[in-house]
Short mmCIF file of C-alpha atoms in Angstrom, two decimals:
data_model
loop_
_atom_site.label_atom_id
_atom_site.label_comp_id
_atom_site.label_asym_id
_atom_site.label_seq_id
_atom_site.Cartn_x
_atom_site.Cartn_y
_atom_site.Cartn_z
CA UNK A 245 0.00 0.00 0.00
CA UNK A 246 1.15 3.51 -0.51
CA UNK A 247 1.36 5.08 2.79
CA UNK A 248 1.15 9.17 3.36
CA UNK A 249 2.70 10.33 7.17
CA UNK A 250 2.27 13.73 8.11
CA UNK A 251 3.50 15.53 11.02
CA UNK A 252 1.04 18.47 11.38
CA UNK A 253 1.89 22.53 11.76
CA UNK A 254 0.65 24.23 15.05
CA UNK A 255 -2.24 26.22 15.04
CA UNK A 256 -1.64 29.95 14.60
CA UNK A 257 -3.44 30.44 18.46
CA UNK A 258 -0.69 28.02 19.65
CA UNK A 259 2.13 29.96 21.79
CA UNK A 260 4.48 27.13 20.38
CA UNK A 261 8.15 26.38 21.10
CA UNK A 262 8.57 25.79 17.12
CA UNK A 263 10.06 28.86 16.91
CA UNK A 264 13.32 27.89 18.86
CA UNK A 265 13.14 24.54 18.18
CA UNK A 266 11.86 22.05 14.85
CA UNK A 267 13.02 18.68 15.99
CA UNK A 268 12.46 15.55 13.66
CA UNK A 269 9.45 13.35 13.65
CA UNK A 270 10.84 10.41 15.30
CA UNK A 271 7.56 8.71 16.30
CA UNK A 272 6.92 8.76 12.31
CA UNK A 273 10.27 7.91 11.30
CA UNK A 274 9.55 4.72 13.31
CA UNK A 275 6.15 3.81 11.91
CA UNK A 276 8.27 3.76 8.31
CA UNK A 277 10.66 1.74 8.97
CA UNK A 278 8.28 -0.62 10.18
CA UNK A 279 5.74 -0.36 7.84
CA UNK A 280 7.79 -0.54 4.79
CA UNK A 281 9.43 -4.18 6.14
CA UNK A 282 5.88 -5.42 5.70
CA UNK A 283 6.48 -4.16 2.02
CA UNK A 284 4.22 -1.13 1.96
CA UNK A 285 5.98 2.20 0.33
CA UNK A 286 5.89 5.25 2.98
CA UNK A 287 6.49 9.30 2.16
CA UNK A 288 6.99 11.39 4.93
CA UNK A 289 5.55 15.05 5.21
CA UNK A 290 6.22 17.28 7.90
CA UNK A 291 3.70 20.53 7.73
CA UNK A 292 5.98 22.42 9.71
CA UNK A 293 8.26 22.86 7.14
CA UNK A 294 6.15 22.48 4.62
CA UNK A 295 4.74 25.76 2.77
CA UNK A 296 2.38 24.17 0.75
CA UNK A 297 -1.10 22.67 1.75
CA UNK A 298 -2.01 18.76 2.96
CA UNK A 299 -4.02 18.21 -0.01
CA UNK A 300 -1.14 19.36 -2.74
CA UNK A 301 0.47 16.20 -1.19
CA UNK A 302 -2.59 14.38 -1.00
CA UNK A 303 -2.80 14.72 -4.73
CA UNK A 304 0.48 14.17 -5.73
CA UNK A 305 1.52 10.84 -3.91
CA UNK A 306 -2.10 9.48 -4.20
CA UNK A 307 -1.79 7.21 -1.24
CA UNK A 308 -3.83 4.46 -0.19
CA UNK A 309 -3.83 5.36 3.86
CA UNK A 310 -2.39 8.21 5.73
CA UNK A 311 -0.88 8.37 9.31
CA UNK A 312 -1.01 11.46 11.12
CA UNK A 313 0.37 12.13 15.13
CA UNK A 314 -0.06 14.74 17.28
CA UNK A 315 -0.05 16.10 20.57
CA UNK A 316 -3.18 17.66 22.54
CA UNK A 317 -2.61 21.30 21.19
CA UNK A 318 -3.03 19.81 17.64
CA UNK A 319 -6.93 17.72 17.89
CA UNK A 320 -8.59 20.29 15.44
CA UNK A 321 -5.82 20.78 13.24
CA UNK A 322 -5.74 16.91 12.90
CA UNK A 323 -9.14 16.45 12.50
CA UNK A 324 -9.66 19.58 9.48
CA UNK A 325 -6.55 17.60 7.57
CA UNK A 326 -8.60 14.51 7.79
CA UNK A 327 -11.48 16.28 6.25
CA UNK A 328 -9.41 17.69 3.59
CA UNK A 329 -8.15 14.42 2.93
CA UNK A 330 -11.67 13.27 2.38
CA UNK A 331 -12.57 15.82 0.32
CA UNK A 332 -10.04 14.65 -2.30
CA UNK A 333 -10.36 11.26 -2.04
CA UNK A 334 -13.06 9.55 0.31
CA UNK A 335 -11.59 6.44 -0.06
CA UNK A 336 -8.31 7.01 1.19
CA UNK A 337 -8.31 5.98 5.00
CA UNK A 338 -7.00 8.24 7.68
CA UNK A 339 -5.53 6.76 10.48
CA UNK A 340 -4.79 8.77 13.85
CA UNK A 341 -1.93 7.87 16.70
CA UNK A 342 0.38 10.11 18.94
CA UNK A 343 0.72 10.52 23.05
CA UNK A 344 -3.09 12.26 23.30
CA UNK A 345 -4.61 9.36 21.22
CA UNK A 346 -3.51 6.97 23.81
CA UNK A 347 -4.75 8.66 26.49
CA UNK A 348 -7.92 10.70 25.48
CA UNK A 349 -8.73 8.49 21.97
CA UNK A 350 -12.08 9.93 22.05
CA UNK A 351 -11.14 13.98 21.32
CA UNK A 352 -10.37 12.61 17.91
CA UNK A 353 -13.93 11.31 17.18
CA UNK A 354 -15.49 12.36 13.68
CA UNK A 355 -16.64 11.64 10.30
CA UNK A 356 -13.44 11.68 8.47
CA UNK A 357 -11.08 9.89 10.87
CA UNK A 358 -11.65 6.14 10.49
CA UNK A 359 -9.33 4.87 13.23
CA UNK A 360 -7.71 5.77 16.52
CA UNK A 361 -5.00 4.42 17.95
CA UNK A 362 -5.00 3.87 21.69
CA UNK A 363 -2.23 1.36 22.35
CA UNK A 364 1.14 -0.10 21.11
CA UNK A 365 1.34 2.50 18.37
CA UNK A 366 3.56 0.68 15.81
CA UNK A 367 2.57 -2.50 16.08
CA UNK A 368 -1.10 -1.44 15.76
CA UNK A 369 -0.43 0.96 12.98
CA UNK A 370 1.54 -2.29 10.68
CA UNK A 371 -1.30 -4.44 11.68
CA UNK A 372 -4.40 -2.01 10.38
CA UNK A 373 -2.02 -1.80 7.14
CA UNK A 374 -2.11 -5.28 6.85
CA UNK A 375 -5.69 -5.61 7.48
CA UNK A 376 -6.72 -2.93 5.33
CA UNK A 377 -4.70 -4.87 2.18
CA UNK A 378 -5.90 -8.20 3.38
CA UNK A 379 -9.62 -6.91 3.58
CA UNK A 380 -9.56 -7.21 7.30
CA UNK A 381 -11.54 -4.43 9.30
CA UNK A 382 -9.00 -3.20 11.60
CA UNK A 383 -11.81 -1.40 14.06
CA UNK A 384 -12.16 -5.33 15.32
CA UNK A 385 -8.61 -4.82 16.94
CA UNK A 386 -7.85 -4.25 20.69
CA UNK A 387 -5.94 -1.32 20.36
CA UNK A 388 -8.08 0.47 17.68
CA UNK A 389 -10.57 2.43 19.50
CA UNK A 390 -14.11 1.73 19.59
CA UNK A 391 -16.31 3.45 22.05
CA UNK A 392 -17.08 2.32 25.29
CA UNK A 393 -14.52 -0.42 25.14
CA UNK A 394 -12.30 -1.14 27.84
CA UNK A 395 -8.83 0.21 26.81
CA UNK A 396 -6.49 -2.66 26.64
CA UNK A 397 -3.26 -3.10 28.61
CA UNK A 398 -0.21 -1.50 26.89
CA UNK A 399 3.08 -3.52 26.18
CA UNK A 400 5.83 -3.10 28.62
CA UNK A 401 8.75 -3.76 26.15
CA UNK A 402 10.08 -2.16 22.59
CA UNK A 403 11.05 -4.68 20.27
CA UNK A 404 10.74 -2.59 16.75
CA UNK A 405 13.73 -1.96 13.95
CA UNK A 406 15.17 1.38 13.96
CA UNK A 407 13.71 4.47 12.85
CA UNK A 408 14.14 5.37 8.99
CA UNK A 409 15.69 8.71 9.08
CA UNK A 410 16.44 8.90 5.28
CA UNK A 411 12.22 9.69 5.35
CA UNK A 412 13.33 12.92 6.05
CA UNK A 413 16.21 13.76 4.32
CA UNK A 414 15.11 16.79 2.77
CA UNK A 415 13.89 18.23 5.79
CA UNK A 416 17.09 17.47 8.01
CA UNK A 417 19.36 20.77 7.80
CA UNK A 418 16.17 22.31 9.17
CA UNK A 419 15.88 20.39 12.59
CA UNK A 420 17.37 21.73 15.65
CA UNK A 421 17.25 22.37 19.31
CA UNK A 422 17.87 25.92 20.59
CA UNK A 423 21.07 25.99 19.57
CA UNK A 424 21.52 21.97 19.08
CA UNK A 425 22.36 22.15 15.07
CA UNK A 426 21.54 20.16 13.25
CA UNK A 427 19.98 17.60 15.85
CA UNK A 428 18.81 13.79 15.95
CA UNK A 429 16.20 12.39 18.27
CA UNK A 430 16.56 9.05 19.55
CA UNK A 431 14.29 7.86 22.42
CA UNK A 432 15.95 4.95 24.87
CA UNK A 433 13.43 4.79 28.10
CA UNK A 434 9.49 4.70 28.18
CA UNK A 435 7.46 6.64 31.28
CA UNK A 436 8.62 7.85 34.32
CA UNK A 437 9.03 6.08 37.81
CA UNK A 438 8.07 9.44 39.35
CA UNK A 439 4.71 10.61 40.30
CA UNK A 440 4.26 14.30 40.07
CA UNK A 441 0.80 15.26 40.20
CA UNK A 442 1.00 17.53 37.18
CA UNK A 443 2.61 15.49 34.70
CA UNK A 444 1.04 13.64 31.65
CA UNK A 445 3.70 11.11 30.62
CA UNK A 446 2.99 7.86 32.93
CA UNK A 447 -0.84 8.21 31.66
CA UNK A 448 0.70 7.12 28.52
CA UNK A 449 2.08 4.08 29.78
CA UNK A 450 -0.15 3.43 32.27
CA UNK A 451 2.16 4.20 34.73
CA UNK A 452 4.60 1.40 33.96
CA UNK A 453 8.15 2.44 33.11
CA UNK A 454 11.08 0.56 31.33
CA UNK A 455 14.40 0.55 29.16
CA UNK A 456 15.47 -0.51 25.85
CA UNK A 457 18.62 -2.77 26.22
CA UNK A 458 21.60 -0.59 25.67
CA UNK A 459 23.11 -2.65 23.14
CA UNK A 460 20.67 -1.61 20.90
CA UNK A 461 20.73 1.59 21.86
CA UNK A 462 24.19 2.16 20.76
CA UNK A 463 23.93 0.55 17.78
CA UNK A 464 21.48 2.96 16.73
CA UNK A 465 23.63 5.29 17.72
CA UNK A 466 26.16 4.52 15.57
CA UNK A 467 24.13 4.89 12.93
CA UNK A 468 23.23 8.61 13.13
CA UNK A 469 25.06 10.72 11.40
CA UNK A 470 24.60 13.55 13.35
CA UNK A 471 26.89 14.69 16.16
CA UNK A 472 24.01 16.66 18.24
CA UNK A 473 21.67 14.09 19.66
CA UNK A 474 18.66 14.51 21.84
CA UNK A 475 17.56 11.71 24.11
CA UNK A 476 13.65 12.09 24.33
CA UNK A 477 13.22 9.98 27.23
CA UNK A 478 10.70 11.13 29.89
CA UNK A 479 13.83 11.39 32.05
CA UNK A 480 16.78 10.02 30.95
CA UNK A 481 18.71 10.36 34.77
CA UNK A 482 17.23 7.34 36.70
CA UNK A 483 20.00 4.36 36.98
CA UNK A 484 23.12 5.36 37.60
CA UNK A 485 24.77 2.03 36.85
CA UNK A 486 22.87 2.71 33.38
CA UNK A 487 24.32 5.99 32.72
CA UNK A 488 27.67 4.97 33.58
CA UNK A 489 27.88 1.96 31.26
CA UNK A 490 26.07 4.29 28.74
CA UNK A 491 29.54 6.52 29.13
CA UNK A 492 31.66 3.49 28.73
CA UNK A 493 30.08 2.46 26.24
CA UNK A 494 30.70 5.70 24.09
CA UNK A 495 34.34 5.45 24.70
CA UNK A 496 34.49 1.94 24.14
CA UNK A 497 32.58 2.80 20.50
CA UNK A 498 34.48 6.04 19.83
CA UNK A 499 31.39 7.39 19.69
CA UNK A 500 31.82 11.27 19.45
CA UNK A 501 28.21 12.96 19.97
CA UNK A 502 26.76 15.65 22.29
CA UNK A 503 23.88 15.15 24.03
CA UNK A 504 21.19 17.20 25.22
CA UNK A 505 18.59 15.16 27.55
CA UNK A 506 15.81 15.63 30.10
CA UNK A 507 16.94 14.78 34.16
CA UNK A 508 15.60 15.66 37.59
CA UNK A 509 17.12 17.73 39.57
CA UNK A 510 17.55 15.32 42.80
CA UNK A 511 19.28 12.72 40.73
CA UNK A 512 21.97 15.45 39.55
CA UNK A 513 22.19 16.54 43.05
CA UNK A 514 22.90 13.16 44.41
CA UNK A 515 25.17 11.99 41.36
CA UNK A 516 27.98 14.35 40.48
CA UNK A 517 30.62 11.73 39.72
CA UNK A 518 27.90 10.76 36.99
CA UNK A 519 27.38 13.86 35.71
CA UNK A 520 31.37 14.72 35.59
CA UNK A 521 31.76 11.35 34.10
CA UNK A 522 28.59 11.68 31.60
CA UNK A 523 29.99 15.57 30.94
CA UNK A 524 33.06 13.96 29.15
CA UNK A 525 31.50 11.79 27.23
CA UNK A 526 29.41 14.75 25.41
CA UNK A 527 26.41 16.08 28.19
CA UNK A 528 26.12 19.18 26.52
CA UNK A 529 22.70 20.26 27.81
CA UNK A 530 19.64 19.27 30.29
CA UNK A 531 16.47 20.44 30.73
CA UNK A 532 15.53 19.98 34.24
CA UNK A 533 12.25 20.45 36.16
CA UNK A 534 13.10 22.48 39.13
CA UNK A 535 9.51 23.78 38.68
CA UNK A 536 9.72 26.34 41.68
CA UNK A 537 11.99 28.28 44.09
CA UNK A 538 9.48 27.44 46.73
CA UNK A 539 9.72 24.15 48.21
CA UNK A 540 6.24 24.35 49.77
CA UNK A 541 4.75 24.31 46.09
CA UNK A 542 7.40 21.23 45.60
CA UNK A 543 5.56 18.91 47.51
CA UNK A 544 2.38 20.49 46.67
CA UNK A 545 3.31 19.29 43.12
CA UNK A 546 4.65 15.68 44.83
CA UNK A 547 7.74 16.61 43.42
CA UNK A 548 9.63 14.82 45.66
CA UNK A 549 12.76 17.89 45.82
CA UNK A 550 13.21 20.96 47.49
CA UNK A 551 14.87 24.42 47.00
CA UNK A 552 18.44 23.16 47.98
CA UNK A 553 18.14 20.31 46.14
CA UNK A 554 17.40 22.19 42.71
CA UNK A 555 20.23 24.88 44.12
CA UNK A 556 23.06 22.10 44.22
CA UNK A 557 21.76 20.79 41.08
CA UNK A 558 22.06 23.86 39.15
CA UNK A 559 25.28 24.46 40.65
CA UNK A 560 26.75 20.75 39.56
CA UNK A 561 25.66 21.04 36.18
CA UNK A 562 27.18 24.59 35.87
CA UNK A 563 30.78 23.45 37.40
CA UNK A 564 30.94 21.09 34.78
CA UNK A 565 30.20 22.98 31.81
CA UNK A 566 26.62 21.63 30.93
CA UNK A 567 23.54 23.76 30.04
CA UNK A 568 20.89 23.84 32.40
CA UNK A 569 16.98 24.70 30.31
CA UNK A 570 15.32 24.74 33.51
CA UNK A 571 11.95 24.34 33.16
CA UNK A 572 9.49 26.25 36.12
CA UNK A 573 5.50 25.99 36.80
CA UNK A 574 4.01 29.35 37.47
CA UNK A 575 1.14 29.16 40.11
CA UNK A 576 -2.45 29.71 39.42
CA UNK A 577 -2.65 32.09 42.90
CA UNK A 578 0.66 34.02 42.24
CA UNK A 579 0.76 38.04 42.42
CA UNK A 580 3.55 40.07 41.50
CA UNK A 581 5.81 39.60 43.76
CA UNK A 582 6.53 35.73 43.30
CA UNK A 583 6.79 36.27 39.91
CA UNK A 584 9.78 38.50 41.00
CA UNK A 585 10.98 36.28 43.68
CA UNK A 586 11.09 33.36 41.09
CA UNK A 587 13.28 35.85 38.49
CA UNK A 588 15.50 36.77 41.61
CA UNK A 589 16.03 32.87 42.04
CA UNK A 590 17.04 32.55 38.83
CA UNK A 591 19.40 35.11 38.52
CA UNK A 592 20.88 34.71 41.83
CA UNK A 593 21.94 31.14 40.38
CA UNK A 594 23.26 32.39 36.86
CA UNK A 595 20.40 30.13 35.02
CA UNK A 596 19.75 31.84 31.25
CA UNK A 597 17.55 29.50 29.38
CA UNK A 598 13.97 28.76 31.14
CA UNK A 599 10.71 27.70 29.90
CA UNK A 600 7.97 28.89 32.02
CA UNK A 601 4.54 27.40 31.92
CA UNK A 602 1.08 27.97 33.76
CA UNK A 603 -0.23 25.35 36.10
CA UNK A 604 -2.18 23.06 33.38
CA UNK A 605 -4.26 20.38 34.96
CA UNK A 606 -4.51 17.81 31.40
CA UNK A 607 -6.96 15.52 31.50
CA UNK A 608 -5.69 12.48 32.76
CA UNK A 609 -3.53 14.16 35.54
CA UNK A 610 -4.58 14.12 39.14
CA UNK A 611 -5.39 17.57 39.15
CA UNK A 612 -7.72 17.67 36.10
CA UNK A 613 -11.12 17.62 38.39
CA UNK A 614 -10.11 19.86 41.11
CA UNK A 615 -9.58 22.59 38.70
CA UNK A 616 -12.17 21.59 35.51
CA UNK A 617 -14.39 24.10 37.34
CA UNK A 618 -12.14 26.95 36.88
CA UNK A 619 -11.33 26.31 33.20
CA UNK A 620 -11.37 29.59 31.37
CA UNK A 621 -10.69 28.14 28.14
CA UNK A 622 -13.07 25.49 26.45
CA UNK A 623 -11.55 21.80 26.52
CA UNK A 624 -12.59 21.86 22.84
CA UNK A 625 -10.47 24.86 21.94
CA UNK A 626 -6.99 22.26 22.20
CA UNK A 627 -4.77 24.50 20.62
CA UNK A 628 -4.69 26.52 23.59
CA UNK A 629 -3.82 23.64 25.89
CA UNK A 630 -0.10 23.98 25.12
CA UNK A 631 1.20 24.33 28.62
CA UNK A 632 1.70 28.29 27.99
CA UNK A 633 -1.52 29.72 27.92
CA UNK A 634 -3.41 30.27 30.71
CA UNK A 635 -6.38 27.75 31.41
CA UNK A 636 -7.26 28.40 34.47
CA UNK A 637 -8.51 31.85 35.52
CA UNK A 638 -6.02 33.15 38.21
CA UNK A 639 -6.95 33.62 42.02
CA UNK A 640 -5.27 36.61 42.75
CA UNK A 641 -4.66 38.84 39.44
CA UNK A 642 -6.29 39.48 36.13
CA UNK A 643 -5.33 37.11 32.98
CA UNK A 644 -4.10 40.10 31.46
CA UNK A 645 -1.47 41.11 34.36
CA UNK A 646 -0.65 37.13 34.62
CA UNK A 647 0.81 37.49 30.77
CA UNK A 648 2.58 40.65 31.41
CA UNK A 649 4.02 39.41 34.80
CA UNK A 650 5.42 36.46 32.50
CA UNK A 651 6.27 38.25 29.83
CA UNK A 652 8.40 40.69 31.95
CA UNK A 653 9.77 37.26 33.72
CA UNK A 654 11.15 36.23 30.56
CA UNK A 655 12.71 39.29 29.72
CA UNK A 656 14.61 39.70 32.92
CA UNK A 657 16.09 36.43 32.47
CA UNK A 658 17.09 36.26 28.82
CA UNK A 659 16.69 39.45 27.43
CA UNK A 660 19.42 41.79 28.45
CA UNK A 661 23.14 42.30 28.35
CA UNK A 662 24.75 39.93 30.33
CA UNK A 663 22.22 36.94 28.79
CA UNK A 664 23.10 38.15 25.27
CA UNK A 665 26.89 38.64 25.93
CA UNK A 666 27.08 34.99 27.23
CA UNK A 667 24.82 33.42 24.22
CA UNK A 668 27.22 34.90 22.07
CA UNK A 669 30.51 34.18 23.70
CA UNK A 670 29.32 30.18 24.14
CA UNK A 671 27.28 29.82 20.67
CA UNK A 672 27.96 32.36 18.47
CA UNK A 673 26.54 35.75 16.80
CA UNK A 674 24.66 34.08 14.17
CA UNK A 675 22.72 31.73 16.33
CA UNK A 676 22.24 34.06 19.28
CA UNK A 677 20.71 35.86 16.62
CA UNK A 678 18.31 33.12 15.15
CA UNK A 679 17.31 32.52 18.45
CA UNK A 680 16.41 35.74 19.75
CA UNK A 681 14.17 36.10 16.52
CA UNK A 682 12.43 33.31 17.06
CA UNK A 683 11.82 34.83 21.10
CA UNK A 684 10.66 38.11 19.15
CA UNK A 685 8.33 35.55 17.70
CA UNK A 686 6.70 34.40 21.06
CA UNK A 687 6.86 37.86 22.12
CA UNK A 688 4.26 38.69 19.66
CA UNK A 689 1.84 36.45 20.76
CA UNK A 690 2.35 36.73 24.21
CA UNK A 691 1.32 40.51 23.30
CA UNK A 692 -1.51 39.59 21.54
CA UNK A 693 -2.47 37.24 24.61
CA UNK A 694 -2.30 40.56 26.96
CA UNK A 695 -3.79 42.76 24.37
CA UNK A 696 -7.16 40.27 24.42
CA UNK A 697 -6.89 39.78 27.88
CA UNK A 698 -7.78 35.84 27.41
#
């Protein structure tokens, strides 16, 4: 069968991180590979990058199914490609997948969507493409969604060939990470052994978490061609006996990569030996969730960490020459003043990249129902639940003071002379550059969020 995958372009209402950062469509670069060993012929088609509209591709490659994935911000933009689809060809069968399918299958409901996928993505998607060229119906399958069914229990291993990153060839000078050019994704871990109340990824596994074997994880490796790699696991810092033969194994290889990764801060804080030893074998970067400066809203959060923990952390990564992106929640009561006392934190500890997100209760956390009341956005309206707009209405301040509070935030941390002095001395003029004009970018529709008010 001749397979169409497309990796879908935010909404223009999404405040979206694609303006620092286009990384490659991994989770469709696996559903290739595996696809085409069961002899069907797969195109890839990422929207982001593409200037052109779904159905000029729809027309041109003529294909007998197509694959799209998504996360929650993109539901309506999913399900108008699917009518577009249609419109050209109502034969051609449009199958859905991504991290939101698994866990909420039922936002994706409609007349031009024929099936869902709620479990085991790959294997699921291969086995509706055989059933659709063996005349099978593929609805009949567990892991296809159907209404009212119970939702079957999801594999606890990964057993699939590598991804097929030649799909995307023609997009790959395009892909990076902040300043991670040109930049390869490759995902060794699935879940989380944590339990922080605000956090989405163990829904997706059902709260079950485990590792691919790291001999195949370095022979992956070794296939990428790319020097700047970004491990996409949930949190790549859990076993230190892990990361340490990880490291060995790199030397042993002569593998020569950097490595940008996600990691908590109490694991860092505990483990500098592994983060000196993981710092020579190419830790370039990690994004860490210290989440707050106030370790009362830490355990609020069942974070598990205080204040000193995320200080020492920090201050680790720093003395050994690795990026911290550290990553902070912004409470739903907060005035003024913690917004300053959070930007006085940061500065205090020399931090210059942060991402700083509303409290956003997803459905499927623990804190969806205690706050569903409160919702000042419609659940139907998805491309505004993109962990930085505002959700919930605010306790204590307007909506409109809660932007401007964060905008200003933002600017005191990476907009000013010292920031921009040390962007350029570590990455370079040109990309300090690129960067900071894709931040003008969010600017703008931050100010359109406090111009509406909403």
């Amino acid at each position: 069968m001749r397979i169409l995958l497309i990796r879908p372009k935010p909404h223009k209402e999404t405040l979206g991180l694609q303006n620092v950062m286009v990384c490659e469509p991994l989770e469709l670069e696996y559903l290739a590979s595996n696809a085409e060993a069961r002899g069907h012929r797969v195109k890839i088609i990422d929207m982001i990058l593409e200037k052109k509209d779904v159905t000029f591709f729809i027309e041109k490659y003529r294909p007998d199914a197509v694959g799209i994935t998504g996360y929650i911000s993109h539901v309506n933009i999913i399900k108008d490609y699917a009518r577009r689809i249609k419109k050209v060809n109502p034969k051609i069968k449009v199958i859905v997948g991504g991290v939101h399918a698994e866990v909420n299958p039922g936002d994706y409901e409609c007349a031009y969507i024929d099936y869902i996928i709620r479990a085991d993505g790959i294997r699921t998607f291969v086995e509706i493409l055989d059933g659709l060229e063996n005349k099978r119906e593929p609805k009949e399958m567990p892991c296809v969604y159907k209404r009212d069914a119970d939702a079957p229990e999801k594999e606890a291993g990964f057993n699939y060939l590598f991804p097929d990153r030649s799909k995307v060839d023609r997009y790959r000078s395009k892909y990076y990470y902040m300043f991670h050019r040109n930049c390869s994704l490759i995902k060794t871990s699935f879940g989380c052994p944590y339990k922080c109340k605000f956090c989405f990824c163990r829904k997706i596994t059902d709260g079950k978490y485990f590792c691919r074997d790291l001999d195949n994880v370095i022979e992956e490796l070794k296939g990428v061609k790319e020097r700047e790699i970004y491990i996409v696991d949930d949190d790549f810092l859990v076993d230190r006996e892990r990361i340490l033969e990880f490291c060995r194994r790199l030397k042993e290889e002569r593998i020569d990569k950097r490595y940008l990764i996600y990691g908590r801060a109490d694991f860092i804080a505990k483990n500098e030996d592994v983060i000196r030893r993981f710092a020579k074998a190419g830790l370039r970067a990690v994004i860490v969730g210290l989440e707050s400066c106030d370790s009362k809203q830490l355990d609020s959060y069942n974070k598990m960490t205080d204040v000193s923990i995320n200080e020492r952390a920090v201050r680790i990564l720093q003395k050994y020459g690795v990026e911290c992106y550290g990553t902070f929640i912004t409470g739903l009561d907060w005035e003024r003043k913690d917004f300053m006392a959070l930007g006085k934190w940061i500065d205090k500890l020399g931090i210059v990249f942060v991402n700083l997100q509303p409290l956003t209760p997803l459905r499927g956390t623990e804190m969806y129902e205690s706050y569903k009341k409160d919702f000042i956005i419609r659940e139907d309206e998805y491309e505004k639940w993109d962990l930085a707009h505002l959700v919930v209405k605010p306790s204590r301040i307007s909506v409109r003071k809660y932007y401007w509070y964060t905008m200003l935030l933002y600017y005191k941390i990476m907009v000013n002379p010292k920031s921009a002095w040390y962007m350029i001395k570590k990455y370079g003029l040109h990309d300090t550059l690129k960067l900071s004009f894709g931040a003008f970018k969010v600017s703008i529709q931050y100010l359109k969020k406090l111009i509406q008010g909403r």
